[in-house]
CSV table of C-alpha atoms in Angstrom, one decimal:
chain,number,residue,atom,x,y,z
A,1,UNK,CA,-244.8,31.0,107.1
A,2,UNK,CA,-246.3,30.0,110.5
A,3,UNK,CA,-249.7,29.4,109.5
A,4,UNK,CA,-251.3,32.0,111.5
A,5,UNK,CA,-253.8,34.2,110.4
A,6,UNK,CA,-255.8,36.9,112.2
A,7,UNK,CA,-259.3,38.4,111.3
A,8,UNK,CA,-260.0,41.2,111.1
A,9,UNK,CA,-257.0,43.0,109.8
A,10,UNK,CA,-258.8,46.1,110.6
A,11,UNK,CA,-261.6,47.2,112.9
A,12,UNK,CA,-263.1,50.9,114.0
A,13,UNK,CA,-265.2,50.9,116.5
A,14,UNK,CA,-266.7,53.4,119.5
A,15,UNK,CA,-265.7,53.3,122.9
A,16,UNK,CA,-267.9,51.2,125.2
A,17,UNK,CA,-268.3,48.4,122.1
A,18,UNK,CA,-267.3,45.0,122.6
A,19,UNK,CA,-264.9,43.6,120.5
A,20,UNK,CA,-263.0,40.2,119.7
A,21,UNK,CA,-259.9,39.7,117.4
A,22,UNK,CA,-259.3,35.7,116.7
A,23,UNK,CA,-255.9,34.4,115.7
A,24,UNK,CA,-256.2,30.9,113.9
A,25,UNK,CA,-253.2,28.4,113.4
A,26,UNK,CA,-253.1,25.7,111.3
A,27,UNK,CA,-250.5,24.0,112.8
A,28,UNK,CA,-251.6,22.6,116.1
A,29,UNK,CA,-249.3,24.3,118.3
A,30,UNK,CA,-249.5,24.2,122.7
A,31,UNK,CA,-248.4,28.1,122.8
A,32,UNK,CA,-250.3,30.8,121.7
A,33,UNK,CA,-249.9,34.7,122.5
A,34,UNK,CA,-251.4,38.1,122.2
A,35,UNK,CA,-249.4,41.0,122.2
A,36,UNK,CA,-250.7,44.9,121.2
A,37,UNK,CA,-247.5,46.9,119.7
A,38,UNK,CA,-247.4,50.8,120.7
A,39,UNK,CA,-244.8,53.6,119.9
A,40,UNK,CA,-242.3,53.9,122.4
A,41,UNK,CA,-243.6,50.6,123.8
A,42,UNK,CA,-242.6,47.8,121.9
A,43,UNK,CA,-244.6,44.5,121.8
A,44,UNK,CA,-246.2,43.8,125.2
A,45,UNK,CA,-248.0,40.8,126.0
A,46,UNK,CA,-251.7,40.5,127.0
A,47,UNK,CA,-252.4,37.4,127.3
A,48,UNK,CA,-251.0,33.7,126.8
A,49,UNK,CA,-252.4,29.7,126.4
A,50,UNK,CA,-250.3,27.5,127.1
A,51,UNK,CA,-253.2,24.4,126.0
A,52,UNK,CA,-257.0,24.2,125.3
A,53,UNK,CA,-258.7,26.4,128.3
A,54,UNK,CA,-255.4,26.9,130.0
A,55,UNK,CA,-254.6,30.7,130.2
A,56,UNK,CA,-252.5,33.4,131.8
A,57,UNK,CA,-252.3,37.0,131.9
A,58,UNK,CA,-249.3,38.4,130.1
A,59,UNK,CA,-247.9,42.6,131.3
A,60,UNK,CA,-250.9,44.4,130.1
A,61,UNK,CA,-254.1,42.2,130.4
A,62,UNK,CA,-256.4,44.7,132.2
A,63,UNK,CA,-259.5,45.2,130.0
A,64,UNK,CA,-259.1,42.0,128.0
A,65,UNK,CA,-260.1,38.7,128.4
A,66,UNK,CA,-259.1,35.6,126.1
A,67,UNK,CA,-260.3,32.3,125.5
A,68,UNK,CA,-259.0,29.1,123.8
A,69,UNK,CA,-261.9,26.5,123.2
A,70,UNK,CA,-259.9,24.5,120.1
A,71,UNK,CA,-255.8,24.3,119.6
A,72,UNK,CA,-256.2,26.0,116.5
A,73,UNK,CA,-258.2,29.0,118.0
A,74,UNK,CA,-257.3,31.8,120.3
A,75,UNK,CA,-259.7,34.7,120.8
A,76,UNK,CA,-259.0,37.9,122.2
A,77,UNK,CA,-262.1,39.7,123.6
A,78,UNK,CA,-262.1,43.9,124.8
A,79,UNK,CA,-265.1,43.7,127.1
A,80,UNK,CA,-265.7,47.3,126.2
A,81,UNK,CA,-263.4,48.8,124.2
A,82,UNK,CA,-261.3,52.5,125.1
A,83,UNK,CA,-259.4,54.9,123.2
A,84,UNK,CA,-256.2,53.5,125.5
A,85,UNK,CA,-256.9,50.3,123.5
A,86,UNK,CA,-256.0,51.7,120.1
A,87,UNK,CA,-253.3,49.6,118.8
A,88,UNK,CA,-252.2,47.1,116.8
A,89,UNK,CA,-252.5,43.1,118.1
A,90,UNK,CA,-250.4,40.7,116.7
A,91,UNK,CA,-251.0,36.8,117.4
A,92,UNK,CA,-248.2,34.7,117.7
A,93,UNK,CA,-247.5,30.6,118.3
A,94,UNK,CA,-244.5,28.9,119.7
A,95,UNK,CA,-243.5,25.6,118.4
A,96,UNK,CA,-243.2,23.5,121.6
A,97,UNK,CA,-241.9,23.5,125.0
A,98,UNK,CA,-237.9,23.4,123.6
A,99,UNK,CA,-237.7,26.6,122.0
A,100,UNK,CA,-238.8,29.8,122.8
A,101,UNK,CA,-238.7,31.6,119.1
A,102,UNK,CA,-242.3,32.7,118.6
A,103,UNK,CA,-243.5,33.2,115.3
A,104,UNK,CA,-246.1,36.1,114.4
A,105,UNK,CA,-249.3,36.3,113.0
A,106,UNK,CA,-249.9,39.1,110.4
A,107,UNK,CA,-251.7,41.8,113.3
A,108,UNK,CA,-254.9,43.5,113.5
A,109,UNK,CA,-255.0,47.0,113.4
A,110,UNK,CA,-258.2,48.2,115.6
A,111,UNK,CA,-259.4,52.0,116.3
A,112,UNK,CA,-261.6,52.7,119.0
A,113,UNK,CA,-263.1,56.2,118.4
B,1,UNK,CA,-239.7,48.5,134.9
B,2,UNK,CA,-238.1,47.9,131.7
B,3,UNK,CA,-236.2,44.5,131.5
B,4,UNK,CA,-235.2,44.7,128.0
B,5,UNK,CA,-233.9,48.4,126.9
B,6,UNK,CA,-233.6,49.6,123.2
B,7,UNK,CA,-232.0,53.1,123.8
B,8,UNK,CA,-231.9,54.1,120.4
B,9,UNK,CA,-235.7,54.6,118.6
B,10,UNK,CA,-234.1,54.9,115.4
B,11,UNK,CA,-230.8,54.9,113.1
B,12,UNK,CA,-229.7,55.7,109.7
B,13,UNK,CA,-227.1,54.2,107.9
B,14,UNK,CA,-225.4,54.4,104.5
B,15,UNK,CA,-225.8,51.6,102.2
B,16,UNK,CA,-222.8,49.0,102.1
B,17,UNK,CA,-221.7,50.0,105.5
B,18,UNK,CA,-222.4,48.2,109.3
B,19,UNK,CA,-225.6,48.7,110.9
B,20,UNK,CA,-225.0,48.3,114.6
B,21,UNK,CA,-228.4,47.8,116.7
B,22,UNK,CA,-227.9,48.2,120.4
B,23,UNK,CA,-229.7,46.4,123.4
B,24,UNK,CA,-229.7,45.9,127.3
B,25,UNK,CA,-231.1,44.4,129.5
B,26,UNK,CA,-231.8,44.1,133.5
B,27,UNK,CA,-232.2,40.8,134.4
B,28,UNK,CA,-229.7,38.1,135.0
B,29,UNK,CA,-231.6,35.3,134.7
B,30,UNK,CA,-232.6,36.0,131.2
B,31,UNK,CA,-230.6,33.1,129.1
B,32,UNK,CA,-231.9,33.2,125.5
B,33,UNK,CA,-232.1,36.2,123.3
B,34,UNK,CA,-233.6,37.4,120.2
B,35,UNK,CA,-233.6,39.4,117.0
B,36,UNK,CA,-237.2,40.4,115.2
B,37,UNK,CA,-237.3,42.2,112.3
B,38,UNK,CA,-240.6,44.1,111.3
B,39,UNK,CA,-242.0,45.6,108.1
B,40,UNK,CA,-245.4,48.1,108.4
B,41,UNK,CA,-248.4,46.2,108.1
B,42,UNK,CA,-246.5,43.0,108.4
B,43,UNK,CA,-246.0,41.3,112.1
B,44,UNK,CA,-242.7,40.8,113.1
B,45,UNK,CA,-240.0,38.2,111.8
B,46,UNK,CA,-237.7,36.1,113.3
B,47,UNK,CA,-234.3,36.7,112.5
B,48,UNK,CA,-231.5,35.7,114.8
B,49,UNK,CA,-231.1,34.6,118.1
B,50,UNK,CA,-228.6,34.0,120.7
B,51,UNK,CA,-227.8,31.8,123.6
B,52,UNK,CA,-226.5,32.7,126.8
B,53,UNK,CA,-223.7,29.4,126.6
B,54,UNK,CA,-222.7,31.7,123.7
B,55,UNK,CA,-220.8,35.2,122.8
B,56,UNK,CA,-222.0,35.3,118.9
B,57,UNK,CA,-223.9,33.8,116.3
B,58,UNK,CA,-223.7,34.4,112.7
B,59,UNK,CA,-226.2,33.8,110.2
B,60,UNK,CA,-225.1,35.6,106.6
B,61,UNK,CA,-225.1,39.1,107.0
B,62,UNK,CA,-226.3,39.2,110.6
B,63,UNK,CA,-224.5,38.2,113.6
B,64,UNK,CA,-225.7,39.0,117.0
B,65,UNK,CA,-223.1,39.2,120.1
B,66,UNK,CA,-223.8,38.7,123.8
B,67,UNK,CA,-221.6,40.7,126.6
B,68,UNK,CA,-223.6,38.6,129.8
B,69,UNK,CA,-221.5,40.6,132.1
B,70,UNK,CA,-222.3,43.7,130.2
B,71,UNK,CA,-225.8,42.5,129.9
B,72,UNK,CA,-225.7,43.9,126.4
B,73,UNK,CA,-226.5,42.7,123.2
B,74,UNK,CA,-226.2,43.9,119.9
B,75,UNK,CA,-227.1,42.9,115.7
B,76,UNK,CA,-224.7,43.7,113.6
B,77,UNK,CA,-225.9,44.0,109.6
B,78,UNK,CA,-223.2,44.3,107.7
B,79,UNK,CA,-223.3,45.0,104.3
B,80,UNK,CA,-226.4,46.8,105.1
B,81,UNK,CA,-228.2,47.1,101.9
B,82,UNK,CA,-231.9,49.3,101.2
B,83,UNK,CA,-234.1,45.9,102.5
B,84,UNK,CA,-233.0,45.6,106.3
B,85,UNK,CA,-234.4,49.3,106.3
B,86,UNK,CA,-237.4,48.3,109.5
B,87,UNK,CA,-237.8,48.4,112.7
B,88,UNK,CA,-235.5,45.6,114.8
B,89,UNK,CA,-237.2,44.5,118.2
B,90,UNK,CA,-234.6,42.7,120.6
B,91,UNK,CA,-236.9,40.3,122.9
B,92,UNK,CA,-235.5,38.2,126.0
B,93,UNK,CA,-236.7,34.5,127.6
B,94,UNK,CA,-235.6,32.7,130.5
B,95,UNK,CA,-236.5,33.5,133.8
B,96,UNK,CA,-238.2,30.8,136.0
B,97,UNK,CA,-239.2,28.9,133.2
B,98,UNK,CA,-241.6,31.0,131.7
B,99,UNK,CA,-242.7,30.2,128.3
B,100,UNK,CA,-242.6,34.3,127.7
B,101,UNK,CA,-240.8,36.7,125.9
B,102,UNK,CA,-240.0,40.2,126.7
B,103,UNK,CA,-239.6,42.8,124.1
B,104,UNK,CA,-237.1,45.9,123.4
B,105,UNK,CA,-239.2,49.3,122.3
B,106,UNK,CA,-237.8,48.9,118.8
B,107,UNK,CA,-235.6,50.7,116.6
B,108,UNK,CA,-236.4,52.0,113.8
B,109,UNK,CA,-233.2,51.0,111.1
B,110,UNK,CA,-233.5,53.5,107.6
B,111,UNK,CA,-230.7,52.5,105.0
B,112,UNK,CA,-229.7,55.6,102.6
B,113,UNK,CA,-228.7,54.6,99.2
């Protein structure tokens, strides 16, 4: 167990809504990521801290923004949501610079109608 | 551009045989290599990993193997039994540094009793 948990585990909402999906870790770790998982795609990464209000873009960050005010907190924001960003988003931490085996949150599944 | 390939989106196996789960990759600077493991609803799960100083690693009933020349790598699940069926994500790290991971499409393991 990595001590990650995401809210919410599910969300519907209409194209042109914003919306934010927060991962929370309990274990005070540097790294933090956002991925979405697709069919065919895999797990591709959005976005990435790498300390408090130190972020990156990851592959696939257009339309999302993030933003990591506390260690434990990493928040994943869709301006305005699309149908293209129907997906599942799984939060994940790594566990210092010496490793590079992330561990996974539990992943929010979000429909934009 | 694809830098981590999983060619096959899914196998079946028989129960008590060897599951054999296939990737490539593209990049030669890639030097650490992993094995996720993923149940629906559930994010992914670490499972076995693999340096590039290395051919194989063995952990129980899993042991991954490393052709660097190749640039292939594969999981091998033997006795596969009804609880490994899920879908296996091979995921890279390495290059330059980067505190990043990139993912395999997935493929999608079903064990037949």
């Amino acid at each position: 167990d990595a001590g990650i948990t995401q809210s919410p585990r599910h969300k519907v909402t209409e194209t042109g809504t914003p919306v934010t999906l927060r991962c929370h870790q309990t274990e005070n770790h540097r790294y933090m990521y956002w991925y979405r998982q697709d069919p065919g795609h895999g797990l591709r990464l959005i976005h990435y801290s790498y300390g408090v209000k130190d972020t990156d873009k990851g592959e696939v960050s257009d339309g999302y923004s993030v933003s990591r005010s506390k260690t434990e907190d990493f928040l994943l924001t869709l301006e305005s949501a699309t149908s293209s960003q129907t997906s599942v988003y799984f939060c994940a931490i790594k566990r210092g610079e010496s490793t590079d085996t992330q561990y996974f949150g539990p992943g929010t599944r979000l429909t934009v109608l | 551009d694809q830098q981590v390939k999983q060619n096959s989106p899914s196998l079946s196996v028989q129960e008590g045989r060897i599951s054999i789960l296939n990737c490539d990759y593209t990049n030669s600077m890639f030097d650490y290599f992993l094995w996720y493991k993923k149940y629906p609803a559930e994010g992914p799960t670490f499972l076995i990993s693999i340096s590039s100083i290395k051919d194989k690693n063995e952990d129980g009933r899993f042991t991954v193997f490393l052709n660097k020349s190749a640039k292939h790598l594969s999981l091998h699940i033997v006795p596969s039994q009804p609880g490994d069926s899920a879908v296996y994500f091979c995921a890279a790290s390495g290059i330059q540094g980067a505190q990043k991971l990139v993912f395999g499409q997935g493929t999608r393991l079903t064990i037949n009793p």
